[in-house]
Amino acid sequence: MSPSSLRSLVALALTALAVPSPAAPQEWSGIYPELAYFNNEGECGTGAVVPWADRLWVITYGPHLPYGSSDKLYEITPDLQQIVRPESVGGTPANRMIHKESNQLIIGPYLIGAEREVRIIPPKLMPGRLTGNARHLTDPANKIYYATMEDGLYEVDVRTLAVKGLIKEIMNKPKPGQTAEVSPATITSTLSGYHGKGLYSGQGLVILANNGERSPKALLDPTIVSGGLGSFNGEGNWSLIRRNQFTEVTGPGGLTGNADPAKDPIWTVGWDFRSVILMVMEDGKWTSYRLPKGSHSYDGAHGWNTEWPRIRDIGEEGSRLMTMHGLFWKFPANFSSKHSAGVTPRSAYLKVIGDFTRWQDRLVFGCDDTAKSEFLNKRPAKGALAGPGQSQSNLWFTALDAPDKLGPAIGRGSVWVDEPVQAGVPSDPFLLAGFAKRAVQLQHDGADATKFTLEIDERGDGQWKSWREVSLKADETTQWVEIPATVAGPWIRAKADRDVAKASVTFQYAAKDERITERGTLFKGLSKAGDSSSQGAFLLTRGANLRTLSVLAATVTPDQTTIGEAYELSADLKLTKQKDSEVAATVQKNTPIPQGIITADEASVIFEEAACAGACPARLRRLRTRCSPAARSARHAKSAPNATCSKPMALSTNSPR
């Protein structure tokens, strides 16, 4: 090498060393504002989050956009720089899988190779809200399945990207020019329900879950029959397995598919108005279990509130992380009907999580944070408060043990609710393990004396032993039974000694609450109840792709609220005073505080509103919440171990269901 060449090489190396690497974005409680993603739609949810080829890949979705949208495919680098991929076509995708034979990540309509090259199946060739992928039944090395939220099914060659329609969707009528399918399906789905979620294959079947119903009643009554779990054997149409709302479908193989598809189990999770439903398929046969709900915020016969509950491998040996109805769950990796022990709650959350994964020794949750559309969220307590100017969401990075450290787990659920029960026929198994406080309420129709028998599966192997018999007289229709901590076992079930026209068995659980009563440092900046004056602000998310937050300062006293200066907050948390007086006027106009919702008397603070509008059941029409000293005392009473001072009370006399 000549001296001049050597000098050039050294100069090039020094230049490379001198180029500063991008600064790591700022972070608050696991949120990096600069990683936020936006679209121009009514919602911007996170459809999938998957590590691949030394990057984290993320897709977003808008609501009901089967022919594409302004949503993007994002590539996140190890130093947390966000790259918007130019191949993006949007839509409403939430599917993802890893195809081992071709070494590709399938995420939305994109197929990504080991060198991060992105190929795409345009929405014109494969229209639909893509919800799940599964390995092919007969040619898994070269083909995969795509399912849509309207129960459509495609077969795709992962080498050539050739698309073949197998089952046509039940809705979505394209306008001229929106589609150009080469080999469209000729039969239309007959599967009950819609709003498809999980897809998986094994034991000679493709299993599809959906969790919704298309009817006006589904928007008002969460107790109606809704959703469906279906199977496809490679020919013809879907076959209905069970008429309930289901979400995740997966197995021990996770995103790559089961290692032994003929023998490995398939899991699915769903719910009805009674409780969460967990099912496992082995040798073509399904076994059902029930779990408590941590929150009813995810209910709804329409299915819109759950988004995508998942069961995923996060690197914990022998275990998976499951999200469902407001609880993080520990889910055993070997779960089966003969080894069903190990399902336990970890902690509670109130957030819409679309997908999650482990990346760089942290957990990453893709969330559905801020939607411009209000959907069904119109209520007196919200008043005329405006929605955000633009839909947006973000990733939430946490420590690996975060699912164990959020809210104390609570759970409630039933195996029977005011329904006919045959003598001697046991209920589905209901989860018993994982909670410190446990009780069950038994109820019969009063037609005759009734004896309930409670049985325990002590090891999760399907072997049942009687734990307690509870005899009720004809005029003694209800009894509350506490379950001592000494009663061990993963599952409990009930049966009655006679045919009962209307029987109910409802469980109430709570984990140990280790929170302290002293004011934590996290809340140091918040005003105390007795403060005579407080500094606050009215907040309004701006639109027009400005990606900033309007902040209207205010001084608050018990008698009045005094408006101050207007500011703009950017993603890097720079607060800039606004000179334009119209900014303050706009924020004030769109953030009025509803009046008459919160009042107080000597006993308590009262929150009162109409719970729904129009033809809703009378028992749901008005809710009233009080927080009184008596209720706080009852929380610790043996007769009501889970009572809280904020329990809603319906003001009508209709019995709840």
XYZ file of C-alpha atoms in Angstrom:
657
model
C 0.000 0.000 0.000
C 1.399 3.402 -0.975
C 1.944 6.119 1.662
C -0.780 8.233 0.059
C -3.227 5.318 0.147
C -2.357 4.658 3.767
C -2.913 8.323 4.644
C -6.301 8.222 2.871
C -7.324 5.098 4.752
C -6.311 6.595 8.107
C -8.139 9.825 7.289
C -11.269 7.854 6.366
C -11.100 5.901 9.632
C -10.639 9.074 11.680
C -13.551 10.703 9.863
C -15.768 7.725 10.664
C -14.747 7.909 14.300
C -15.474 11.626 14.387
C -19.071 11.241 13.144
C -21.223 11.382 16.283
C -23.720 8.599 16.761
C -27.347 9.679 17.062
C -28.235 10.672 20.584
C -30.494 8.240 22.381
C -34.038 9.626 22.574
C -35.328 10.902 25.895
C -37.425 8.518 27.958
C -40.003 8.865 30.735
C -41.315 5.769 32.533
C -40.520 3.595 29.535
C -42.058 5.938 26.956
C -39.861 7.525 24.275
C -41.887 10.428 22.808
C -39.735 10.468 19.678
C -40.804 6.887 18.912
C -44.501 7.828 18.812
C -46.296 6.975 15.593
C -49.191 8.790 13.970
C -51.600 8.299 11.091
C -54.425 10.230 9.446
C -57.136 7.805 10.535
C -59.650 7.611 13.363
C -57.381 5.303 15.361
C -53.676 4.458 15.378
C -53.207 1.134 17.139
C -50.153 -1.106 17.306
C -50.857 -4.232 15.282
C -47.648 -6.192 15.860
C -44.220 -5.870 17.500
C -41.562 -8.431 16.507
C -37.735 -8.521 16.815
C -36.104 -9.595 13.551
C -32.740 -9.155 11.818
C -31.257 -7.020 14.617
C -34.217 -4.645 14.542
C -37.608 -4.223 16.164
C -40.419 -4.149 13.587
C -43.739 -2.449 14.272
C -46.916 -2.009 12.242
C -49.827 0.280 13.000
C -53.447 0.130 11.919
C -56.433 2.384 11.418
C -60.055 1.312 11.947
C -61.684 -0.757 9.192
C -59.334 -0.023 6.303
C -59.110 -3.232 4.224
C -57.702 -1.463 1.148
C -54.778 0.414 2.699
C -54.287 3.563 4.775
C -51.751 6.101 6.014
C -50.371 3.582 8.534
C -46.725 2.554 8.354
C -44.218 -0.221 8.794
C -41.560 0.933 11.277
C -38.020 -0.328 11.773
C -36.500 0.496 15.173
C -32.701 0.332 15.372
C -30.775 -0.932 18.431
C -30.040 2.690 19.422
C -33.785 3.462 19.224
C -33.888 5.404 15.988
C -37.186 5.115 14.137
C -37.141 4.371 10.400
C -40.369 4.661 8.416
C -40.170 2.058 5.681
C -41.005 3.418 2.212
C -42.796 0.169 1.313
C -45.629 1.031 3.745
C -49.194 0.594 2.476
C -51.147 0.675 5.761
C -54.486 -1.003 6.346
C -55.720 -2.684 9.520
C -53.090 -5.407 10.057
C -52.252 -7.284 13.264
C -50.812 -10.543 11.907
C -47.282 -11.783 12.444
C -45.311 -15.010 12.196
C -41.783 -16.211 11.494
C -41.429 -18.625 8.582
C -38.376 -20.722 9.374
C -37.881 -22.451 6.028
C -37.643 -19.213 4.031
C -36.100 -17.235 6.916
C -38.673 -14.456 6.714
C -40.723 -12.377 9.114
C -44.324 -11.981 7.998
C -45.864 -8.880 9.565
C -48.951 -7.309 8.050
C -48.715 -7.536 4.233
C -44.906 -7.359 4.443
C -42.411 -10.235 4.139
C -38.995 -9.276 5.532
C -35.831 -11.228 4.803
C -32.711 -11.787 6.876
C -31.014 -8.725 5.330
C -34.028 -6.523 6.140
C -35.226 -6.473 2.547
C -38.971 -5.868 2.470
C -41.373 -7.389 -0.037
C -45.041 -6.540 -0.037
C -48.378 -8.009 -1.052
C -50.428 -4.951 -2.127
C -53.936 -4.602 -0.682
C -55.327 -4.778 -4.214
C -54.083 -8.354 -4.506
C -55.014 -9.398 -0.956
C -57.720 -7.071 0.412
C -58.913 -7.340 3.982
C -58.073 -6.452 7.554
C -55.221 -8.923 8.041
C -55.493 -10.452 11.501
C -53.496 -13.703 11.644
C -51.064 -16.093 9.974
C -50.700 -19.857 10.261
C -48.500 -22.575 8.843
C -49.892 -24.404 5.835
C -51.474 -27.818 6.382
C -49.883 -29.606 3.396
C -47.010 -27.408 2.121
C -45.631 -25.580 5.181
C -42.176 -25.081 3.631
C -43.536 -22.857 0.877
C -46.981 -21.582 1.821
C -48.788 -19.903 4.703
C -52.331 -18.812 5.516
C -53.584 -15.272 6.041
C -56.930 -14.634 7.766
C -58.909 -11.400 7.812
C -61.086 -9.827 10.477
C -64.170 -10.616 8.387
C -63.330 -14.361 8.429
C -61.715 -14.427 4.998
C -58.861 -16.858 4.304
C -55.971 -16.675 1.816
C -53.170 -19.032 0.838
C -49.859 -17.290 0.027
C -46.673 -18.664 -1.519
C -43.865 -17.117 0.556
C -41.383 -17.543 -2.319
C -43.364 -16.004 -5.193
C -45.982 -14.042 -3.177
C -48.737 -15.616 -5.277
C -52.094 -15.190 -3.516
C -55.018 -17.599 -3.723
C -58.353 -16.829 -2.103
C -59.869 -19.738 -0.188
C -62.800 -18.232 1.738
C -64.401 -14.891 0.902
C -65.078 -12.301 3.608
C -68.589 -11.788 4.966
C -68.445 -8.032 4.314
C -66.201 -5.350 2.745
C -67.558 -4.550 -0.715
C -64.742 -2.920 -2.725
C -65.313 0.043 -4.979
C -64.263 -0.210 -8.638
C -60.472 -0.251 -8.884
C -59.824 -1.027 -5.211
C -59.026 -4.691 -5.827
C -57.321 -6.731 -8.539
C -57.295 -10.256 -7.127
C -55.711 -12.831 -9.412
C -57.345 -15.892 -7.847
C -60.261 -14.754 -5.660
C -62.218 -17.083 -3.390
C -65.495 -18.423 -4.718
C -67.193 -19.344 -1.424
C -68.222 -16.909 1.329
C -67.543 -17.504 5.013
C -70.376 -19.031 7.016
C -68.627 -18.739 10.385
C -70.697 -17.101 13.116
C -69.476 -13.754 14.423
C -66.878 -11.425 12.939
C -63.965 -9.196 14.052
C -61.370 -11.933 13.609
C -58.358 -12.177 15.903
C -55.996 -15.168 16.259
C -55.100 -17.839 13.680
C -53.064 -21.028 14.187
C -52.747 -24.493 12.675
C -52.133 -27.992 13.969
C -53.684 -31.443 14.281
C -54.851 -31.181 10.677
C -56.849 -27.988 11.211
C -56.555 -24.223 10.877
C -58.217 -22.515 13.872
C -59.637 -18.974 13.616
C -61.006 -16.882 16.483
C -63.336 -13.928 16.200
C -64.769 -11.864 19.030
C -67.624 -9.757 17.715
C -71.170 -9.529 16.475
C -72.618 -7.170 13.870
C -75.964 -6.076 15.263
C -77.412 -2.975 16.949
C -77.961 -5.027 20.102
C -74.255 -5.879 20.278
C -73.527 -2.185 20.855
C -75.713 -2.106 23.968
C -75.901 -5.523 25.598
C -72.667 -7.373 26.514
C -74.599 -10.499 27.540
C -75.842 -11.555 24.089
C -74.298 -14.496 22.249
C -71.399 -13.208 20.169
C -68.286 -14.293 18.308
C -67.127 -17.691 17.193
C -64.252 -20.157 17.107
C -63.940 -21.995 13.805
C -61.826 -24.622 12.052
C -60.779 -25.231 8.428
C -59.534 -28.651 7.284
C -58.006 -27.529 3.995
C -61.186 -27.702 1.943
C -64.555 -25.992 1.893
C -65.688 -23.552 4.570
C -65.196 -22.898 8.259
C -66.787 -25.272 10.787
C -68.048 -23.769 14.043
C -66.321 -25.083 17.176
C -67.916 -22.833 19.794
C -70.217 -19.812 19.679
C -68.404 -17.416 22.020
C -66.008 -14.497 21.750
C -62.398 -15.645 21.260
C -59.167 -13.740 20.703
C -55.770 -15.429 20.824
C -55.077 -18.803 19.192
C -51.557 -20.196 19.551
C -49.499 -23.111 20.815
C -46.126 -23.956 22.372
C -44.401 -23.016 19.094
C -45.573 -19.408 19.221
C -44.729 -17.290 16.179
C -42.911 -20.092 14.352
C -45.699 -22.649 14.699
C -45.768 -25.873 16.687
C -42.700 -28.103 16.345
C -44.883 -31.220 16.167
C -48.112 -29.927 14.622
C -49.763 -33.352 14.701
C -49.383 -33.756 18.477
C -48.681 -30.370 20.090
C -51.668 -28.685 21.764
C -53.422 -25.566 20.514
C -54.593 -22.961 23.031
C -57.253 -20.315 22.685
C -58.607 -17.703 25.071
C -61.891 -15.798 24.957
C -64.795 -14.761 27.132
C -68.515 -14.394 27.638
C -70.490 -12.316 30.153
C -69.742 -14.918 32.842
C -65.929 -15.050 32.782
C -62.810 -15.577 30.668
C -62.740 -18.850 28.694
C -59.540 -20.865 28.200
C -59.535 -23.901 25.900
C -56.944 -26.439 24.787
C -57.157 -28.856 21.839
C -55.407 -32.232 22.078
C -55.929 -35.086 19.609
C -58.706 -33.054 18.015
C -60.644 -32.727 21.300
C -61.222 -29.465 23.179
C -61.162 -29.061 26.979
C -62.559 -25.878 28.565
C -61.597 -23.878 31.655
C -62.671 -20.518 33.065
C -60.665 -17.650 34.555
C -61.757 -14.517 36.440
C -61.868 -11.114 34.762
C -59.594 -8.434 36.139
C -61.661 -5.717 34.468
C -64.962 -5.431 32.630
C -63.645 -2.547 30.514
C -62.757 -5.096 27.833
C -66.281 -6.538 27.606
C -68.686 -5.732 24.797
C -70.511 -8.042 22.405
C -69.166 -5.939 19.528
C -65.627 -7.050 20.422
C -64.014 -3.644 19.888
C -62.557 -3.221 23.382
C -60.058 -6.068 23.581
C -57.884 -5.490 20.517
C -55.347 -8.365 20.475
C -54.766 -10.317 23.708
C -51.676 -12.486 23.247
C -49.809 -15.445 24.724
C -46.100 -14.949 23.984
C -42.712 -16.326 24.905
C -40.714 -13.605 26.702
C -37.764 -15.786 27.641
C -39.066 -17.107 30.959
C -38.213 -20.789 31.196
C -41.285 -22.999 31.205
C -43.673 -20.071 31.029
C -45.415 -17.619 28.714
C -46.860 -14.166 29.336
C -50.578 -13.817 28.623
C -52.657 -10.639 28.492
C -56.409 -10.905 28.917
C -59.143 -8.699 30.386
C -56.901 -6.397 32.371
C -54.533 -8.952 33.888
C -51.025 -10.118 33.112
C -51.013 -13.902 33.472
C -48.323 -16.511 33.950
C -49.181 -19.233 31.454
C -47.354 -22.595 31.572
C -45.540 -23.520 28.362
C -46.675 -27.145 28.717
C -50.336 -26.388 29.420
C -52.613 -29.325 28.624
C -55.651 -31.066 30.080
C -53.342 -33.393 32.024
C -50.939 -30.627 33.089
C -53.205 -27.629 33.638
C -51.619 -26.291 36.834
C -49.626 -23.065 36.713
C -52.023 -20.475 35.291
C -51.819 -17.589 37.777
C -52.374 -13.818 37.748
C -49.332 -11.554 37.903
C -50.732 -8.023 38.182
C -53.495 -5.782 36.885
C -53.355 -3.111 34.191
C -55.837 -0.844 32.434
C -54.374 -0.320 28.987
C -55.018 -1.519 25.444
C -52.035 -3.668 24.423
C -51.927 -4.803 20.796
C -48.771 -6.907 20.980
C -45.635 -7.327 23.075
C -42.227 -8.939 22.935
C -38.844 -9.157 24.622
C -36.073 -7.092 23.022
C -32.654 -6.055 24.333
C -33.472 -7.502 27.769
C -36.582 -5.400 28.168
C -40.240 -5.987 27.486
C -41.773 -3.863 24.750
C -45.533 -3.367 24.661
C -47.183 -1.939 21.561
C -50.231 0.018 22.682
C -53.384 1.612 21.325
C -53.144 4.939 23.110
C -54.986 7.856 21.539
C -57.773 7.605 18.961
C -59.275 10.594 17.189
C -62.576 8.754 16.788
C -64.736 8.509 19.885
C -66.410 5.235 18.812
C -68.935 4.562 21.618
C -67.283 6.905 24.111
C -70.008 9.553 24.325
C -71.275 10.033 27.858
C -72.239 12.813 30.271
C -69.037 12.469 32.300
C -67.067 13.309 29.159
C -69.375 16.153 28.206
C -68.171 18.241 25.259
C -64.482 17.458 25.758
C -62.967 17.186 22.290
C -61.112 14.141 21.066
C -57.431 14.406 20.157
C -56.521 16.276 17.005
C -54.665 13.258 15.615
C -54.557 9.545 16.412
C -51.286 8.278 17.846
C -49.715 5.489 19.883
C -46.323 4.455 21.177
C -44.184 1.634 22.475
C -43.883 1.075 26.207
C -40.509 -0.290 27.365
C -40.378 -1.948 30.789
C -38.128 -4.071 32.957
C -38.576 -7.814 32.563
C -40.365 -8.072 35.903
C -42.841 -5.248 35.229
C -45.802 -7.645 34.732
C -45.394 -8.632 38.393
C -45.285 -5.076 39.740
C -48.316 -3.209 38.473
C -51.735 -3.116 40.148
C -52.769 -5.805 42.650
C -54.623 -8.531 40.790
C -58.347 -8.811 41.366
C -60.739 -11.199 39.704
C -64.398 -11.953 39.462
C -66.314 -14.383 37.325
C -69.006 -17.019 37.187
C -69.510 -20.524 35.891
C -73.316 -20.153 35.971
C -75.455 -17.005 35.973
C -79.235 -17.412 36.388
C -79.271 -20.428 34.100
C -80.579 -24.012 34.036
C -78.358 -26.622 35.675
C -78.791 -30.396 35.568
C -78.411 -32.488 38.698
C -74.920 -33.929 39.118
C -73.463 -32.251 36.009
C -70.353 -30.284 37.015
C -69.529 -26.800 35.820
C -66.429 -25.896 33.847
C -63.318 -25.763 36.048
C -62.747 -22.250 37.414
C -59.315 -20.965 38.423
C -58.595 -21.257 42.149
C -54.845 -20.612 42.378
C -52.973 -17.326 42.599
C -55.166 -15.157 44.838
C -54.813 -14.445 48.567
C -58.514 -13.782 49.224
C -61.138 -16.039 47.683
C -64.861 -16.519 48.060
C -67.790 -17.926 46.109
C -71.463 -16.998 46.137
C -73.953 -19.817 45.547
C -77.531 -19.132 44.500
C -80.548 -21.215 43.464
C -84.093 -20.498 42.298
C -85.894 -21.228 45.590
C -88.046 -23.996 44.136
C -86.673 -26.584 46.572
C -83.801 -27.243 48.949
C -80.497 -27.436 47.085
C -77.098 -28.877 47.910
C -74.079 -27.513 46.062
C -70.884 -29.570 45.998
C -67.570 -27.779 45.433
C -64.776 -29.957 44.045
C -61.032 -29.314 43.707
C -58.526 -30.514 41.112
C -55.489 -30.487 43.396
C -52.743 -31.091 40.810
C -54.224 -29.980 37.502
C -54.436 -33.544 36.203
C -58.217 -33.750 35.870
C -58.706 -35.753 39.077
C -61.427 -34.186 41.232
C -62.060 -34.434 44.976
C -64.982 -33.078 46.969
C -63.971 -30.137 49.157
C -67.241 -28.892 50.639
C -70.983 -29.441 50.463
C -73.244 -26.432 51.028
C -76.909 -27.168 51.737
C -79.445 -24.383 51.224
C -83.109 -24.504 52.196
C -85.790 -23.569 49.685
C -86.183 -20.141 51.276
C -82.418 -19.754 51.724
C -81.476 -19.039 48.137
C -78.025 -17.475 48.561
C -74.887 -18.179 50.562
C -71.448 -16.567 50.558
C -68.665 -19.107 51.151
C -65.096 -18.094 51.887
C -62.337 -20.319 50.548
C -59.489 -20.563 53.097
C -55.882 -20.170 52.016
C -55.267 -23.766 53.088
C -57.459 -25.024 50.238
C -54.891 -25.683 47.512
C -55.251 -26.593 43.880
C -55.364 -24.902 40.489
C -59.070 -25.460 39.738
C -62.471 -25.565 41.442
C -65.883 -26.548 40.072
C -69.475 -26.826 41.282
C -72.463 -29.107 40.857
C -75.981 -29.243 42.286
C -77.949 -32.223 43.607
C -81.126 -31.348 41.689
C -82.214 -29.768 38.440
C -82.225 -26.014 39.045
C -84.063 -23.664 36.686
C -81.902 -20.695 37.668
C -78.566 -21.273 39.362
C -75.623 -18.928 39.853
C -72.085 -19.621 41.074
C -69.859 -16.542 41.174
C -66.276 -16.244 42.432
C -64.669 -13.114 43.918
C -60.878 -12.990 44.281
C -58.197 -10.522 45.318
C -54.423 -10.753 45.524
C -52.513 -9.436 48.503
C -52.323 -5.648 48.291
C -48.907 -4.509 49.498
C -49.300 -0.841 48.627
C -48.657 1.562 51.493
C -51.078 4.254 52.617
C -48.454 7.006 52.761
C -48.167 9.425 49.857
C -45.521 8.126 47.446
C -42.834 10.303 45.875
C -44.387 9.669 42.467
C -47.333 11.856 43.508
C -45.313 14.584 45.192
C -46.172 17.091 42.478
C -49.929 16.611 42.802
C -52.119 18.838 44.938
C -53.515 17.524 48.181
C -57.226 17.496 48.925
C -56.945 20.323 51.430
C -54.863 22.717 49.310
C -56.541 26.102 48.911
C -54.996 26.727 45.488
C -53.508 24.515 42.782
C -51.681 24.985 39.513
C -53.099 22.936 36.655
C -53.588 22.964 32.916
C -56.049 22.093 30.181
C -54.482 19.778 27.580
C -55.399 19.312 23.923
C -53.601 17.094 21.411
C -52.990 19.072 18.237
C -53.748 17.771 14.750
C -52.443 18.603 11.257
C -49.416 16.371 11.905
C -47.935 18.973 14.282
C -47.325 16.196 16.843
C -47.426 18.589 19.775
C -49.592 19.191 22.828
C -51.384 22.444 23.619
C -51.137 23.369 27.303
C -53.399 26.055 28.768
C -52.215 26.934 32.270
C -54.783 27.501 35.008
C -54.981 28.381 38.691
C -57.657 26.385 40.495
C -59.342 27.266 43.796
C -62.508 25.812 45.343
C -64.439 28.798 43.990
C -63.077 29.361 40.497
C -60.626 28.439 37.758
C -58.479 31.254 36.366
C -57.030 30.761 32.890
C -53.367 31.643 32.334
C -50.927 31.517 29.417
C -51.010 29.021 26.531
C -47.988 26.849 25.690
C -46.974 24.162 23.223
C -45.163 21.003 24.364
C -42.999 19.152 21.831
C -41.839 15.521 21.762
C -38.541 16.504 23.398
C -40.540 18.176 26.205
C -39.719 21.748 25.264
C -42.435 24.098 26.497
C -42.911 27.172 24.301
C -45.217 30.077 25.139
C -47.724 30.789 22.364
C -48.130 34.351 21.139
C -51.316 33.659 19.176
C -54.328 34.336 21.419
C -56.416 31.978 19.277
C -54.519 29.014 20.730
C -55.841 29.701 24.225
C -59.352 30.243 22.877
C -59.263 26.956 20.951
C -58.078 24.961 23.946
C -60.641 26.561 26.236
C -63.453 25.885 23.758
C -62.560 22.202 23.411
C -61.840 21.334 27.046
C -64.928 22.340 29.063
C -65.295 20.450 32.323
C -68.732 18.751 32.519
C -70.912 20.107 35.308
C -73.147 18.250 37.742
C -71.335 14.907 37.508
C -69.416 15.123 40.794
C -71.088 16.402 43.944
C -70.507 15.899 47.649
C -72.421 15.678 50.886
C -71.322 15.118 54.485
C -70.988 11.384 53.942
C -69.068 11.134 50.703
C -68.179 12.288 47.219
C -70.808 11.260 44.656
C -70.187 10.459 40.978
C -73.410 10.132 39.000
C -74.135 9.818 35.297
C -76.235 8.026 32.715
C -74.316 4.873 31.822
C -75.728 4.567 28.314
C -78.166 6.281 26.021
C -81.210 5.054 24.155
C -82.708 1.599 24.596
C -80.359 0.274 27.259
C -81.522 -1.899 30.175
C -82.970 0.137 33.042
C -80.525 -1.411 35.492
C -77.658 0.211 33.553
C -79.254 3.587 33.016
C -77.929 5.383 36.099
C -74.895 4.565 38.208
C -74.048 6.183 41.519
C -70.730 5.777 43.321
C -70.183 6.771 46.917
C -67.099 6.595 49.100
C -68.055 6.424 52.757
C -66.334 5.500 56.042
C -68.710 2.547 56.397
C -67.673 1.167 53.033
C -64.020 1.542 53.914
C -64.619 -0.455 57.080
C -66.536 -3.119 55.165
C -63.493 -3.658 52.992
C -61.843 -5.441 55.886
C -64.928 -7.280 57.101
C -64.881 -11.061 56.827
C -68.273 -11.046 55.156
C -67.040 -8.913 52.253
C -63.279 -9.305 51.758
C -63.271 -7.505 48.417
C -65.587 -4.587 49.189
C -64.269 -1.170 48.216
C -65.439 2.333 48.921
C -65.916 3.027 45.222
C -68.251 0.182 44.296
C -70.858 1.320 41.711
C -74.471 0.838 42.775
C -77.268 0.634 40.208
C -80.191 2.837 41.200
C -82.812 0.532 39.695
C -84.129 -2.672 41.239
C -83.471 -4.882 38.208
C -81.218 -7.798 39.104
C -77.868 -7.520 37.309
C -76.706 -10.204 34.957
